[in-house]
Amino acid sequence: MAMDFGWWLRDPEAGKFQVWVVFHGGEVTWRRKQGHHEPWEPLEPVTTEMWDRLLDEAAKRVPRRLMSPKQFDELKRVRAAAEDAGTPKPLKRGAHLKRARDLPPPAPPVS
């Protein structure tokens, strides 16, 4: 199920613009629109403040059951991958969030 998020930002150079984020299928699409009759265009670059705002908006929806905890964890995983410049693979249905590569390495044996 797709989740839409939206808010307004004010930039000293570009002025006021609307941000629209769609989270669907493990992918986050960022768009912006300057005026009423202007088309939506891709938003680049996405800053850490924008990611923080997105996670804050998503965190407000979890207690109201508009977003499941699993979707929220997936959104956090997508953010972590975006900050590391990686492309996360979407989780399979019913997959556990802890994968083998996410676990800490095993401790060396004590002799």
Short mmCIF file of C-alpha atoms in Angstrom, two decimals:
data_model
loop_
_atom_site.label_atom_id
_atom_site.label_comp_id
_atom_site.label_asym_id
_atom_site.label_seq_id
_atom_site.Cartn_x
_atom_site.Cartn_y
_atom_site.Cartn_z
CA MET A 1 0.00 0.00 0.00
CA ALA A 2 1.40 3.39 -0.97
CA MET A 3 1.90 6.03 1.69
CA ASP A 4 1.86 9.73 0.74
CA PHE A 5 3.52 12.43 2.83
CA GLY A 6 3.54 16.13 2.15
CA TRP A 7 4.72 19.39 3.66
CA TRP A 8 5.95 22.84 2.71
CA LEU A 9 9.56 24.06 2.81
CA ARG A 10 11.01 27.52 2.53
CA ASP A 11 14.38 27.94 0.85
CA PRO A 12 16.13 31.35 0.81
CA GLU A 13 17.13 30.93 -2.84
CA ALA A 14 14.22 28.95 -4.32
CA GLY A 15 11.43 30.36 -2.14
CA LYS A 16 8.53 28.35 -0.78
CA PHE A 17 7.77 24.97 -2.36
CA GLN A 18 5.72 21.89 -1.63
CA VAL A 19 7.37 18.51 -0.98
CA TRP A 20 5.50 15.31 -1.81
CA VAL A 21 6.94 11.91 -0.87
CA VAL A 22 5.52 8.55 -1.94
CA PHE A 23 6.67 5.39 -0.15
CA HIS A 24 5.63 2.26 -2.02
CA GLY A 25 7.18 -1.17 -2.40
CA GLY A 26 10.36 -0.28 -0.53
CA GLU A 27 11.05 2.75 -2.73
CA VAL A 28 10.82 6.41 -1.77
CA THR A 29 10.01 8.96 -4.49
CA TRP A 30 10.68 12.64 -3.72
CA ARG A 31 8.88 15.36 -5.71
CA ARG A 32 8.57 19.13 -5.41
CA LYS A 33 6.25 21.77 -6.80
CA GLN A 34 6.84 25.53 -6.72
CA GLY A 35 3.50 26.97 -7.83
CA HIS A 36 -0.12 25.98 -8.27
CA HIS A 37 0.02 25.44 -12.03
CA GLU A 38 3.54 24.03 -12.13
CA PRO A 39 4.19 20.31 -12.70
CA TRP A 40 5.71 18.03 -10.06
CA GLU A 41 9.45 17.60 -10.62
CA PRO A 42 11.99 15.31 -8.93
CA LEU A 43 13.54 16.72 -5.78
CA GLU A 44 17.33 16.58 -5.66
CA PRO A 45 19.32 16.57 -3.44
CA VAL A 46 17.47 15.14 -0.45
CA THR A 47 18.97 16.41 2.82
CA THR A 48 19.09 14.75 6.23
CA GLU A 49 16.59 17.32 7.50
CA MET A 50 14.11 16.12 4.86
CA TRP A 51 14.65 12.49 5.89
CA ASP A 52 14.17 13.48 9.53
CA ARG A 53 10.92 15.25 8.66
CA LEU A 54 9.72 12.19 6.70
CA LEU A 55 10.43 9.87 9.61
CA ASP A 56 8.72 12.27 12.03
CA GLU A 57 5.62 12.34 9.83
CA ALA A 58 5.68 8.54 9.56
CA ALA A 59 6.15 8.14 13.33
CA LYS A 60 2.95 10.14 13.87
CA ARG A 61 1.01 7.64 11.74
CA VAL A 62 2.16 4.45 13.49
CA PRO A 63 0.23 4.97 16.79
CA ARG A 64 -2.91 5.88 14.83
CA ARG A 65 -2.52 2.64 12.82
CA LEU A 66 -2.30 4.48 9.52
CA MET A 67 1.10 2.88 9.02
CA SER A 68 2.19 -0.48 10.34
CA PRO A 69 5.35 -0.90 12.43
CA LYS A 70 6.70 -3.15 9.67
CA GLN A 71 6.27 -0.37 7.09
CA PHE A 72 7.95 2.09 9.46
CA ASP A 73 10.92 -0.27 9.92
CA GLU A 74 11.14 -0.67 6.14
CA LEU A 75 11.19 3.13 5.74
CA LYS A 76 14.03 3.41 8.28
CA ARG A 77 15.93 0.69 6.39
CA VAL A 78 15.49 2.57 3.11
CA ARG A 79 16.82 5.74 4.74
CA ALA A 80 19.88 3.93 6.09
CA ALA A 81 20.58 2.50 2.65
CA ALA A 82 20.13 5.92 1.01
CA GLU A 83 22.63 7.48 3.40
CA ASP A 84 25.10 4.68 2.66
CA ALA A 85 24.51 5.18 -1.10
CA GLY A 86 23.25 1.62 -1.42
CA THR A 87 20.06 0.29 -2.92
CA PRO A 88 18.16 -1.89 -0.46
CA LYS A 89 16.34 -4.92 -1.69
CA PRO A 90 12.68 -4.97 -0.65
CA LEU A 91 11.81 -7.45 2.05
CA LYS A 92 9.89 -10.50 0.98
CA ARG A 93 6.47 -11.02 2.42
CA GLY A 94 6.74 -12.45 5.92
CA ALA A 95 10.51 -12.00 6.05
CA HIS A 96 12.04 -11.13 9.37
CA LEU A 97 13.66 -7.70 9.55
CA LYS A 98 16.87 -9.11 11.00
CA ARG A 99 18.90 -10.66 8.23
CA ALA A 100 22.17 -12.48 8.65
CA ARG A 101 24.12 -9.51 7.24
CA ASP A 102 22.46 -7.16 9.76
CA LEU A 103 23.59 -9.19 12.75
CA PRO A 104 26.91 -8.41 14.45
CA PRO A 105 29.80 -10.70 13.57
CA PRO A 106 30.27 -13.68 15.87
CA ALA A 107 32.73 -13.28 18.71
CA PRO A 108 36.02 -15.15 18.31
CA PRO A 109 36.25 -18.32 20.39
CA VAL A 110 37.88 -17.90 23.78
CA SER A 111 40.82 -20.26 24.25
#
